[in-house]
Coordinates of C-alpha atoms in Angstrom, one line a residue:
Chain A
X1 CA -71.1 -43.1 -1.2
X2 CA -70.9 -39.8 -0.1
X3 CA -72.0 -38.3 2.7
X4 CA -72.0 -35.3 5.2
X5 CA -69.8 -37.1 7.4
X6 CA -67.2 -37.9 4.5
X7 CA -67.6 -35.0 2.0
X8 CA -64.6 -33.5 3.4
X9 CA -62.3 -36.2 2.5
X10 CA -63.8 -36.5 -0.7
X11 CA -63.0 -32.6 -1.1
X12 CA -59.4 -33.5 -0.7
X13 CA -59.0 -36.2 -2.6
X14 CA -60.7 -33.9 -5.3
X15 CA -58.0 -31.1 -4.5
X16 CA -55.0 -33.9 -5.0
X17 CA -56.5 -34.6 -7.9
X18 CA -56.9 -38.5 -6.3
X19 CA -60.9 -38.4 -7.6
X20 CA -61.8 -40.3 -10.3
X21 CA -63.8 -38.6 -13.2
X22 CA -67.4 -40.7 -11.7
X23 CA -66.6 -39.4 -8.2
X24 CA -65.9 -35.8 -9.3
X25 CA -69.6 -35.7 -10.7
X26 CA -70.6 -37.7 -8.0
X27 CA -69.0 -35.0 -5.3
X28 CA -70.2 -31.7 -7.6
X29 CA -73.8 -33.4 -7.3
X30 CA -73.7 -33.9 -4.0
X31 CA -72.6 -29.8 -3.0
X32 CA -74.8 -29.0 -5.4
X33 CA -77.5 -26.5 -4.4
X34 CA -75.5 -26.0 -1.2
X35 CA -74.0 -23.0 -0.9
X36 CA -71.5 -23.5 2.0
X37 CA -70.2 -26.9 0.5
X38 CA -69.6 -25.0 -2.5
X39 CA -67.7 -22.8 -0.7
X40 CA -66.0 -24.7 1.0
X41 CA -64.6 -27.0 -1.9
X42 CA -63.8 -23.4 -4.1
X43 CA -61.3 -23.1 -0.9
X44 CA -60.3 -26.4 -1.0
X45 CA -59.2 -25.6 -4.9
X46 CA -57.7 -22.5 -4.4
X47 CA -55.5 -23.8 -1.4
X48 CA -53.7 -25.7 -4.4
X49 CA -50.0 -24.1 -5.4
X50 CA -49.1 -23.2 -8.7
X51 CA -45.9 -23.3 -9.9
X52 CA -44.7 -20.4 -11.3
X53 CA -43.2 -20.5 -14.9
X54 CA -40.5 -17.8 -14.1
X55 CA -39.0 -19.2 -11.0
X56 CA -36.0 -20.9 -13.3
X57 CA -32.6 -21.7 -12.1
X58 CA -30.1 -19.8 -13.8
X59 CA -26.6 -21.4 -14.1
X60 CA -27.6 -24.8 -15.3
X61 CA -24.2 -24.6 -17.8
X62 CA -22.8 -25.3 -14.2
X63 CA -24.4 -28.4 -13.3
X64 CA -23.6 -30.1 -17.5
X65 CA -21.0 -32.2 -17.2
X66 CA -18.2 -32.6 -19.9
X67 CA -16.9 -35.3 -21.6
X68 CA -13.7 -37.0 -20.1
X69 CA -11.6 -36.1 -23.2
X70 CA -12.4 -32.3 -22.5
X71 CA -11.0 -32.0 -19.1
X72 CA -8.0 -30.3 -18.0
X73 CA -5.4 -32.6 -16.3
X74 CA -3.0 -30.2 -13.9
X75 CA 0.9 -30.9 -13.7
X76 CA 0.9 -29.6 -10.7
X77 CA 1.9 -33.4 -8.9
X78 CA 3.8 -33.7 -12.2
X79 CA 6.4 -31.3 -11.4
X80 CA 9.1 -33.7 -11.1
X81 CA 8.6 -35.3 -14.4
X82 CA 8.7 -31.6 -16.4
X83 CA 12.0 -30.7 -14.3
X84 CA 13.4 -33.5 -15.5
X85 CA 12.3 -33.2 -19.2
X86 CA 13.3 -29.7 -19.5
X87 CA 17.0 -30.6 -18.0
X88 CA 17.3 -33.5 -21.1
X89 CA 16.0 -30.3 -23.3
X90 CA 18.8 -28.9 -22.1
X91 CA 21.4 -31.2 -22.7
X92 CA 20.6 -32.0 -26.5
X93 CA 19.8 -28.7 -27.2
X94 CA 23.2 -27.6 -25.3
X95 CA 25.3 -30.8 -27.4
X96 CA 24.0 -29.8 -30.6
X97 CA 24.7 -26.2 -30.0
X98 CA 28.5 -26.7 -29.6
X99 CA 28.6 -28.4 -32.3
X100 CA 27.1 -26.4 -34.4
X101 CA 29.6 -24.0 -33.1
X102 CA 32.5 -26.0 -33.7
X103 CA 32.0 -26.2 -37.7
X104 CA 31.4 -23.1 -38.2
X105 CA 34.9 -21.7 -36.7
X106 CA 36.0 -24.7 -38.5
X107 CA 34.5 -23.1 -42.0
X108 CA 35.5 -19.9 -40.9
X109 CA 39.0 -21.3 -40.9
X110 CA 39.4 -22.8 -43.8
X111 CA 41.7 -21.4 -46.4
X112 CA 40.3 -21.0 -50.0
X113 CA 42.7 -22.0 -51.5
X114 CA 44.1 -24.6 -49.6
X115 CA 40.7 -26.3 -49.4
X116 CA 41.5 -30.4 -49.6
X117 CA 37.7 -31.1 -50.0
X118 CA 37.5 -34.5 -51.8
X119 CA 34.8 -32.7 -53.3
X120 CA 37.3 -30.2 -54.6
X121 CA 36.8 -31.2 -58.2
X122 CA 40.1 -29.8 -60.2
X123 CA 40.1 -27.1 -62.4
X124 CA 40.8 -29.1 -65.6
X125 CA 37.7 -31.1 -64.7
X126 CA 35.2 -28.9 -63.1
X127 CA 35.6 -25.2 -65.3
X128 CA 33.3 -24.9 -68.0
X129 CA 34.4 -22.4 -70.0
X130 CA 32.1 -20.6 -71.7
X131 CA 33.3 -18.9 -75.7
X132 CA 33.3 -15.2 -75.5
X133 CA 32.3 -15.4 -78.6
X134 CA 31.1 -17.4 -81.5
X135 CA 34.0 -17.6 -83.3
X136 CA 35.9 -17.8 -80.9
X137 CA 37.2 -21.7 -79.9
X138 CA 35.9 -22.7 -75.6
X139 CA 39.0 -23.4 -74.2
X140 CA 38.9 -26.9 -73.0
X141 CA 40.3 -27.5 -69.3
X142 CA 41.7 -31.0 -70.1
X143 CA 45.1 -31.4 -68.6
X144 CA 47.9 -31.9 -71.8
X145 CA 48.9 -35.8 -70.2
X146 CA 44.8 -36.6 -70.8
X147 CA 45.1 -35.1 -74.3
X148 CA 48.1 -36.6 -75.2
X149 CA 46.8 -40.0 -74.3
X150 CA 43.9 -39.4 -76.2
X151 CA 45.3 -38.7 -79.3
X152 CA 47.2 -41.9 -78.9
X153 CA 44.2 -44.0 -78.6
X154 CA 42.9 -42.3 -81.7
X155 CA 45.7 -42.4 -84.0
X156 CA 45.6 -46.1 -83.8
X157 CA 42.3 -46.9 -83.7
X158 CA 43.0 -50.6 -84.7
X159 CA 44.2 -51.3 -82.2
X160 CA 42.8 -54.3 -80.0
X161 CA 43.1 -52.5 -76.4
X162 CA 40.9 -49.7 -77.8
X163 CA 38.4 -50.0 -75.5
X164 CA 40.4 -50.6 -72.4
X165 CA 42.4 -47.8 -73.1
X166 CA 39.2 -45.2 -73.9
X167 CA 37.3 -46.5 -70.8
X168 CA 40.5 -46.0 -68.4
X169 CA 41.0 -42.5 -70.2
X170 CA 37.5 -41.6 -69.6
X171 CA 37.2 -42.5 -66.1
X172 CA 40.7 -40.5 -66.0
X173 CA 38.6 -37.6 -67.4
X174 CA 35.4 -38.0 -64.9
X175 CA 36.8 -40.0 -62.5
X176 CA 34.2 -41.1 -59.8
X177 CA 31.3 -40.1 -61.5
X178 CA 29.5 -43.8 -62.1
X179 CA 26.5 -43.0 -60.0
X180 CA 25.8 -39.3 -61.5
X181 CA 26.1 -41.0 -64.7
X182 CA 24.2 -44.0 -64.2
X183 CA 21.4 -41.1 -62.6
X184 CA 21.8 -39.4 -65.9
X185 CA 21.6 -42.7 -67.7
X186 CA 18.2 -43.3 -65.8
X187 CA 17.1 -39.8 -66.9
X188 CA 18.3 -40.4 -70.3
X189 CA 16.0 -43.8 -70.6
X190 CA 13.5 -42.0 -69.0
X191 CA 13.1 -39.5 -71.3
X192 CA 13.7 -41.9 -74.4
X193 CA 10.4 -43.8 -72.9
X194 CA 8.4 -40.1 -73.2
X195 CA 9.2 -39.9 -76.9
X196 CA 11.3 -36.8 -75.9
X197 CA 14.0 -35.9 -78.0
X198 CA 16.3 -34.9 -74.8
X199 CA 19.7 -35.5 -76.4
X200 CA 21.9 -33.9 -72.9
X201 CA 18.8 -35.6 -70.6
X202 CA 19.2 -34.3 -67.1
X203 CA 21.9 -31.8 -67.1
X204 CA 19.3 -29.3 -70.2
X205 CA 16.6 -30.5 -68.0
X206 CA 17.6 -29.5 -64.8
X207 CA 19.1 -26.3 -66.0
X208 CA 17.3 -23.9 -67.3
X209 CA 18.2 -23.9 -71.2
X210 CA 17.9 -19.6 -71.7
X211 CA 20.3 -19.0 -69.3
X212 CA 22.8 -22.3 -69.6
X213 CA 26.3 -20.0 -68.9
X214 CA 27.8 -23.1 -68.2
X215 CA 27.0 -24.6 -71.7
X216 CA 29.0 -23.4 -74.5
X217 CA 27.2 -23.4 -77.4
X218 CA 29.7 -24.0 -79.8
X219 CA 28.7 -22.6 -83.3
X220 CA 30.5 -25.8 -85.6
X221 CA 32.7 -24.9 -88.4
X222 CA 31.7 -28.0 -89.8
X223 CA 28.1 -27.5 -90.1
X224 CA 27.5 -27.2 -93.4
X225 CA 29.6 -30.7 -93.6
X226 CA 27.0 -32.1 -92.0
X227 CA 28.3 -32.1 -88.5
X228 CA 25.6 -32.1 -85.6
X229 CA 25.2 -28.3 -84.2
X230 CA 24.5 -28.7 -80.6
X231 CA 25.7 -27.6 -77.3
X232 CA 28.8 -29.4 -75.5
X233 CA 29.1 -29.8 -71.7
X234 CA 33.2 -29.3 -71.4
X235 CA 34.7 -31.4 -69.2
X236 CA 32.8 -33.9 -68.1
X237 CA 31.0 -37.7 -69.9
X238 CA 28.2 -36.3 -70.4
X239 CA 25.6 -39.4 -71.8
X240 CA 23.8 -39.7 -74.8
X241 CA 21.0 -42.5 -75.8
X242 CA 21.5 -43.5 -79.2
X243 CA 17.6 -43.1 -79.9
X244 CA 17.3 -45.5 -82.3
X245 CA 19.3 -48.4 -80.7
X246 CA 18.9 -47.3 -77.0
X247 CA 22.2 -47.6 -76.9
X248 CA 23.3 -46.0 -73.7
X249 CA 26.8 -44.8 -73.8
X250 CA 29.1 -42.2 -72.4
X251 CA 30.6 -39.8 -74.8
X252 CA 33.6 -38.2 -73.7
X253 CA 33.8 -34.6 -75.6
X254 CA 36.9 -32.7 -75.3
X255 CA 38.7 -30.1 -77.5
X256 CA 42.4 -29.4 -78.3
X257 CA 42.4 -25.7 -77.3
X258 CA 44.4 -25.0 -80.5
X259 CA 42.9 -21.6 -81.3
X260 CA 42.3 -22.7 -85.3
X261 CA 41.3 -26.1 -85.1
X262 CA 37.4 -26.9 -84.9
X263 CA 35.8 -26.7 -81.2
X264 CA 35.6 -30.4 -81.0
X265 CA 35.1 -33.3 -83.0
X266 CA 32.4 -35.8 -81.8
X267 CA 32.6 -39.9 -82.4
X268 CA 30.5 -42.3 -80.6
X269 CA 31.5 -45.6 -80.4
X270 CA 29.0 -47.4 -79.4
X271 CA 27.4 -51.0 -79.6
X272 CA 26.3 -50.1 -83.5
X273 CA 30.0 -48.6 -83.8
X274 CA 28.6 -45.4 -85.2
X275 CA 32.4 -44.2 -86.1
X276 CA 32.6 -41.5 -88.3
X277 CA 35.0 -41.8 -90.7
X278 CA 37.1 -38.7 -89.8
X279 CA 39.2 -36.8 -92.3
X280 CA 43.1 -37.2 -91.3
X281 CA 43.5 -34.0 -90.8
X282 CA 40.8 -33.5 -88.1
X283 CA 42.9 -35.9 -85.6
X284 CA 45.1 -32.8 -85.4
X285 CA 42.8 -30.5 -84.5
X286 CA 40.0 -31.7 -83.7
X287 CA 39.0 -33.1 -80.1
X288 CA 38.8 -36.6 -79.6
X289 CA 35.7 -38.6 -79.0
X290 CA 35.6 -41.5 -76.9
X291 CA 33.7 -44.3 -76.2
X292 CA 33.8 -45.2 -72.6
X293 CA 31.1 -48.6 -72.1
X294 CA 28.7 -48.0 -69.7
X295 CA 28.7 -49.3 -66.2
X296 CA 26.1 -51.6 -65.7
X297 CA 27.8 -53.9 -63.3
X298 CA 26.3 -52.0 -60.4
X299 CA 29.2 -51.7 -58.4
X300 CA 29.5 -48.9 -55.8
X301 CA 31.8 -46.5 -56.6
X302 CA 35.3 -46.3 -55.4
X303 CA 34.4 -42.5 -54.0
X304 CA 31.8 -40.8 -53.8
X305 CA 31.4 -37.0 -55.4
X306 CA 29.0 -34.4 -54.3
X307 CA 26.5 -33.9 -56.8
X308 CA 27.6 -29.6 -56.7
X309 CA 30.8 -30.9 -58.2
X310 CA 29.5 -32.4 -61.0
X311 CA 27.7 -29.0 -62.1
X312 CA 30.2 -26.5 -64.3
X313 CA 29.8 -24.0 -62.1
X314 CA 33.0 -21.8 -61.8
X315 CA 35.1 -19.8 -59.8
X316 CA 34.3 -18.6 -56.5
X317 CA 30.8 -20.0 -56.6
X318 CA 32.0 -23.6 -57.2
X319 CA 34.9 -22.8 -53.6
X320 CA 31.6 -21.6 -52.1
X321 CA 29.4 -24.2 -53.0
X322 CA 32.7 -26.8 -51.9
X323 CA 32.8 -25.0 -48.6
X324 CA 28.8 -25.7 -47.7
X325 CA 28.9 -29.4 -48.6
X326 CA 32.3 -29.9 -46.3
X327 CA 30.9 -28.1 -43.7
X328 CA 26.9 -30.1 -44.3
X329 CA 29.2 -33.0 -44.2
X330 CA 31.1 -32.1 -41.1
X331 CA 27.8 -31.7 -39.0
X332 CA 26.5 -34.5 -40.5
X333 CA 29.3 -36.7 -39.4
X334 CA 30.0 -35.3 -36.2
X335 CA 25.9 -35.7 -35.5
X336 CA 26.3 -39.1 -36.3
X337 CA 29.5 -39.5 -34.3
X338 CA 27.4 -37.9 -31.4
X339 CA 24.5 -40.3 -31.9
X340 CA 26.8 -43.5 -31.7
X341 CA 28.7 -42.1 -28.7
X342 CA 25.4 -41.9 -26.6
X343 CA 23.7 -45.4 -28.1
X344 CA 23.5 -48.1 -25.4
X345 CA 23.9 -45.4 -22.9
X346 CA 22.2 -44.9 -19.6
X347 CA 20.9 -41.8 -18.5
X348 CA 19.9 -41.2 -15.0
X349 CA 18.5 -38.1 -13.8
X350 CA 18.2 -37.3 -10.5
X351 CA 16.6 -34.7 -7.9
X352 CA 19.1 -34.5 -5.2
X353 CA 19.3 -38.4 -3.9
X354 CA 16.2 -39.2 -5.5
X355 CA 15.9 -40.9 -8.9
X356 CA 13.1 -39.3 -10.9
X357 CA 13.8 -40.7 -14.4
X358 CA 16.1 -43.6 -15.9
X359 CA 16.1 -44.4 -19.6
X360 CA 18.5 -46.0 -22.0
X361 CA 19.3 -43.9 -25.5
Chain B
X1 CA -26.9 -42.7 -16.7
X2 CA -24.6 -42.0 -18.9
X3 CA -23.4 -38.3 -19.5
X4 CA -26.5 -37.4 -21.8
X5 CA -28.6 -38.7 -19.5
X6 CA -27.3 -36.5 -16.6
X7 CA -27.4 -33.6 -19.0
X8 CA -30.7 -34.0 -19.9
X9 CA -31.8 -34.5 -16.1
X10 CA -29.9 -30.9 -16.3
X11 CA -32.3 -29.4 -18.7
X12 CA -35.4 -30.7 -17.4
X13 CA -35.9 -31.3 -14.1
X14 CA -33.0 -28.2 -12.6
X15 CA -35.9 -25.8 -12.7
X16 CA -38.4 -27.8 -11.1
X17 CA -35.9 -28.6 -8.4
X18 CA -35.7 -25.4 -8.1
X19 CA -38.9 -24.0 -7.5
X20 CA -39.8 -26.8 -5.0
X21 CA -36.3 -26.1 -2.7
X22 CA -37.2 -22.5 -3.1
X23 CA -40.6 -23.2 -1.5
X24 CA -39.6 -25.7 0.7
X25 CA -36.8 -23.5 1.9
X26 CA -38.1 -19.9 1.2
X27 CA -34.6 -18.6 0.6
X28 CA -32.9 -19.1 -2.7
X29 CA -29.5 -19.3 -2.2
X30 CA -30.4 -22.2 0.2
X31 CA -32.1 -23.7 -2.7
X32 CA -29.4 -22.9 -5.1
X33 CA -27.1 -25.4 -2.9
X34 CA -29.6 -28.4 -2.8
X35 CA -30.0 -27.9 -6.3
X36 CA -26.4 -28.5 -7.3
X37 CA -25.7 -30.9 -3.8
X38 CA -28.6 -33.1 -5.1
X39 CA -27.5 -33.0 -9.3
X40 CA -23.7 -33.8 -7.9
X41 CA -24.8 -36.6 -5.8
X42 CA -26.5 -37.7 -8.9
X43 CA -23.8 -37.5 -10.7
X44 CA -21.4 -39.5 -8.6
X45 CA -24.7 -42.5 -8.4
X46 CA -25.4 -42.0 -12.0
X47 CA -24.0 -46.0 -12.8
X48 CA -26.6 -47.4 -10.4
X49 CA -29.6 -45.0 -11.3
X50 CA -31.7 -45.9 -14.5
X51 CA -32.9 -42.5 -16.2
X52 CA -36.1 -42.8 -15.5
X53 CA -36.1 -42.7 -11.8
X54 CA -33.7 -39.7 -12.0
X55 CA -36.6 -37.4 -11.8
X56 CA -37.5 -38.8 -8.0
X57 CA -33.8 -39.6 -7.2
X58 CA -33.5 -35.9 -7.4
X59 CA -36.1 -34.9 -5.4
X60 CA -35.5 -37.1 -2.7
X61 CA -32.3 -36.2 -2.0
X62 CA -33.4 -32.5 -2.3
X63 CA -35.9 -33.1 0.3
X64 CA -33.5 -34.7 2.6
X65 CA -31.4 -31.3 1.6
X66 CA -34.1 -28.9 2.5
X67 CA -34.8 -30.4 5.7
X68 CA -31.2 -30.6 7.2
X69 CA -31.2 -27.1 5.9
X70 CA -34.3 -26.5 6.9
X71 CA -33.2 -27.2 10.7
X72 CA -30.2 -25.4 10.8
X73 CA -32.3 -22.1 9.1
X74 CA -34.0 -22.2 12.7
X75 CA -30.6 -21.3 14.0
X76 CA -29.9 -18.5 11.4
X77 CA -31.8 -14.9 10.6
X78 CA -31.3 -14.3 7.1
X79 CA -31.4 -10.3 6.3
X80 CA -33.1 -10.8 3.0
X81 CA -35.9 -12.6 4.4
X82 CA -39.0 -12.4 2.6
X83 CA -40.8 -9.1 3.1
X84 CA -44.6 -9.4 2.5
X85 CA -45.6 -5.9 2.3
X86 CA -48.4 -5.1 0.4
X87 CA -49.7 -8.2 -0.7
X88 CA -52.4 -8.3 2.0
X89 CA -53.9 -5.4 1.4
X90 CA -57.6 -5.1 2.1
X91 CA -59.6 -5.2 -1.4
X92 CA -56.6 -6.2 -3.4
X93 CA -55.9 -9.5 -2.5
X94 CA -53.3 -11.6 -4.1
X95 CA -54.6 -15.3 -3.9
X96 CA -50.6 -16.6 -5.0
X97 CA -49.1 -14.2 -1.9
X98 CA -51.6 -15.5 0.4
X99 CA -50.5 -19.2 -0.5
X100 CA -47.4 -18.6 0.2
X101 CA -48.0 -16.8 3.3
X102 CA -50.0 -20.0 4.0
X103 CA -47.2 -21.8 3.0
X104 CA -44.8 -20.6 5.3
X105 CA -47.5 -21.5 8.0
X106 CA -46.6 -25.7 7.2
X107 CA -44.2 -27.6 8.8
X108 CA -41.2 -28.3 6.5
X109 CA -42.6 -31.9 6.1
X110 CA -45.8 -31.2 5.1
X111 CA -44.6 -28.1 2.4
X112 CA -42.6 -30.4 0.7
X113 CA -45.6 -32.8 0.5
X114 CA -47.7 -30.3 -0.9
X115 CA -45.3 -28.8 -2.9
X116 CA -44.6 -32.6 -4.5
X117 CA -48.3 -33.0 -4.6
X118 CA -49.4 -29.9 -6.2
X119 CA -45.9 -29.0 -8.5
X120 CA -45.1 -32.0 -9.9
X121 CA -48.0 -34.0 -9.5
X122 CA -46.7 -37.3 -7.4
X123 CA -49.0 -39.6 -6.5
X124 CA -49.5 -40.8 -2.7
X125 CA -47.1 -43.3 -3.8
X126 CA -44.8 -41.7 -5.4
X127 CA -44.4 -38.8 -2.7
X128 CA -44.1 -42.0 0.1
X129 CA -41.1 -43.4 -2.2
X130 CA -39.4 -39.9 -2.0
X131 CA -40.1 -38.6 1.4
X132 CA -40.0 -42.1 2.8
X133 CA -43.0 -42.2 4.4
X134 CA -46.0 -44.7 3.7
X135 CA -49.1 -43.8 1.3
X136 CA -51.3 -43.7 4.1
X137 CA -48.8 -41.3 6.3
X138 CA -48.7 -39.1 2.6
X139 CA -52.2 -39.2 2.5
X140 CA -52.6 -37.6 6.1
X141 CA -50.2 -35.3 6.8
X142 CA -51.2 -33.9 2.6
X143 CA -54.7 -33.6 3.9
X144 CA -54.0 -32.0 7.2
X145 CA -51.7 -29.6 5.5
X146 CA -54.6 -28.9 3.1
X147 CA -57.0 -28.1 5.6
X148 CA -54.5 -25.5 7.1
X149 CA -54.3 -23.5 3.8
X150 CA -58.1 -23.9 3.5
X151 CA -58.3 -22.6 6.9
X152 CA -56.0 -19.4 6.3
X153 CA -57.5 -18.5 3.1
X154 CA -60.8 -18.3 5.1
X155 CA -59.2 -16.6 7.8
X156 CA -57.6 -14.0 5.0
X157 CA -60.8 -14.2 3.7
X158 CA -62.7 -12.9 6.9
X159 CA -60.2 -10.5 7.7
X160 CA -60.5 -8.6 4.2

């Protein structure tokens, strides 16, 4: 109930905004018609603070907080710890620089000539000679002993150590070269399974055919016999899939260099025994073609070749190319040297007395 | 709390914290520093303080700021004190000048109880829980500190 006595209060509760909605009617009934109550509760109203909409703090991107992944971790107590890792920077970077150092004097060294690479493939082996001219016979680089053994082997063909004798003349030929060949055997099948008629496989795919310098394309004086025209890689068993057998087989292609005498003579001898019956007179002249089995044993081979000496490059590219892989082979060596020398080592680094790091390589 | 919360708490309730350590304090640097004293120390209780109660968390520890702040300002002249010039004058007068004029005339207790009461709209409750005082002690000093404004607008009033 209000009253004179208690208006007041209710006039304060009414400015808190404590007043129900019954007692605000009640309390505007009871002022109303007097003047000085209504004054006095207008004052009462006024006396109330606003808040003022433009009063904002400014900087609240100060107050956010970040997530934990954001922040910014100091090294400053860390010191120690990035001392010590740029002093092991220092080391390997200083151990690999010397020896880096050391091959290239030792390449810088080397003689051309006197170059005992084992990758130094000979020059009866590795030159691919390339005919000047069509007419003109490639001069085959096969050492006179390897021809002379092959015409042996063909002039008796009967005989019972035929294959024996081709296979160890072959790998007299291209000695070494079981893995490239088994690689080129793999390309070989490879392309046999694509219904591609690749008959030189990897070596015509790798290189590019327009400008094959180290294929001699040898223009057959037998071709209107009925001889195959195709290109011969000199030097080297090159393989060839019998496409209809898939009969993998190395054919070893040589060439008397007798200046009259047809370019080579081809005969594969493989599991169909595809001989060609030669005329007599071709054993002359002609090159000799040997079957040499192919390797399927898997064995490793005796030594290994770098693949640069397998490609008929010639002259002073093929020294060139001999002189990166020794000295690629060098560093590699001497890196792995290096990296057993240090294994099972402990390293200790230290800060005057004080051990800072410890670690085992 | 969890960092979204306190972000949030941030974005809504930095201005209104604001605005009543402004008031409470009358100098805004002052309130600038309870401001970001009362969001750090809510930051470093923010496991122990459920969102919802951030809003009064706030405010009670910016009303403990303003008043330890408010005591040493008796021992400090600021140069940039608020100059009311103007604002009085006779025939023009500005009722929101005059209330803070009348402001300034409150003990720091009972601004920050009017400013609770009349900014943010606590309850008698509500204002007890932050200022620490019961509903009946928030009830009386609120309405004594009313009647003093009522009084000064009258005064202001009688004067113009």
């Amino acid at each position: 109930m209000i009253t004179r006595e208690n208006y007041e209060e209710y006039m304060l509760l009414l400015a808190d905004g404590e007043l129900s909605p019954s007692e605000t009617e009640e309390l505007k009934a009871f002022v109303k018609g007097n003047t000085e109550m209504e004054q006095e509760m207008a004052y009462y109203m006024s006396a109330r603070m606003v808040p003022d909409a433009n009063d904002i703090y400014i900087g609240k991107e100060e107050l956010l907080k970040k997530a934990y992944g954001a922040r910014i971790i100091g090294l400053q107590r860390n010191w120690a710890y990035g001392i010590a890792a740029g002093i092991l920077l220092l080391i390997f970077f200083g151990i690999f620089k010397q020896q880096g150092g050391n091959s290239k004097s030792e390449i810088v060294k080397k003689d051309v000539p006197q170059t005992n690479s084992k990758f130094q493939i000979p020059n009866s082996s590795m030159q691919a000679p390339v005919a000047k001219q069509e007419d003109q016979p490639s001069t085959i680089p096969a050492s006179k002993h390897s021809i002379t053994k092959i015409k042996k082997t063909i002039t008796s063909p009967v005989n019972n150590s035929f294959n024996e004798e081709t296979n160890n003349i072959a790998r007299a030929e291209a000695p070494k070269q079981d893995s490239i060949e088994k690689y080129i055997a793999r390309a070989d099948i490879s392309a046999n399974k694509d219904s591609q008629p690749k008959r030189f496989g990897w070596r015509v795919d790798k290189v590019k055919k327009d400008s094959i310098s180290h294929i001699a394309r040898v223009k057959s004086p037998h071709d209107n016999r009925g001889w195959r025209k195709e290109p011969i890689l000199f030097g080297q068993g090159t393989r060839n899939v019998d496409k209809q057998n898939n009969d993998t087989s190395t054919i070893v292609k040589a060439a008397k260099p007798d200046e009259n005498k047809q370019p080579f003579a081809e005969r594969t001898m493989g599991e169909r025994d595809h001989r060609r019956e030669l005329p007599e007179h071709m054993f002359d002249t002609a090159a000799l073609i040997a079957k040499v089995p192919v390797d399927n044993t898997g064995a490793e081979p005796k030594q290994k070749r770098s693949f640069f000496a397998h490609l008929p490059i010639v002259g002073r590219k093929n020294i060139g190319i001999n002189l990166v892989t020794d000295a690629v082979e060098n560093n590699v060596s001497k890196v792995k040297q290096i990296k057993e020398n240090l294994k099972n080592t402990d390293v200790v680094i230290k800060l005057g007395k004080k051990e800072i790091l410890a670690f085992n390589l | 709390m969890e960092l979204n919360d306190y972000n949030l708490c941030v974005h809504q309730w930095a201005d209104s914290l604001f605005r009543f350590a402004r008031k409470c304090l009358g100098h805004e640097e002052d309130a600038r520093d309870v401001v970001q004293g009362s969001f750090e120390v809510l930051w470093q209780k923010r496991k122990s303080i459920e969102p919802g109660k951030a809003k009064a968390f706030l405010f009670q520890v910016a009303y403990r700021q303003a008043i330890d702040v408010y005591r040493k300002k008796g021992r400090i002249t600021y140069k940039d004190e608020l100059v009311h010039t103007g604002s009085m004058e006779p025939g023009n007068p500005d009722l929101k000048r005059v209330l803070e004029r009348a402001l300034e005339q409150l003990e720091e207790q009972a601004r920050a109880l009017v400013l609770l009461k009349d900014y943010e709209g606590y309850s008698y409750e509500e204002i007890g829980r932050i200022t620490g005082l019961s509903e009946a002690q928030v009830k009386v000093y609120l309405h004594r500190a009313r009647k003093i404004l009522k009084d000064y607008l009258v005064s202001v009033e009688n004067i113009i």
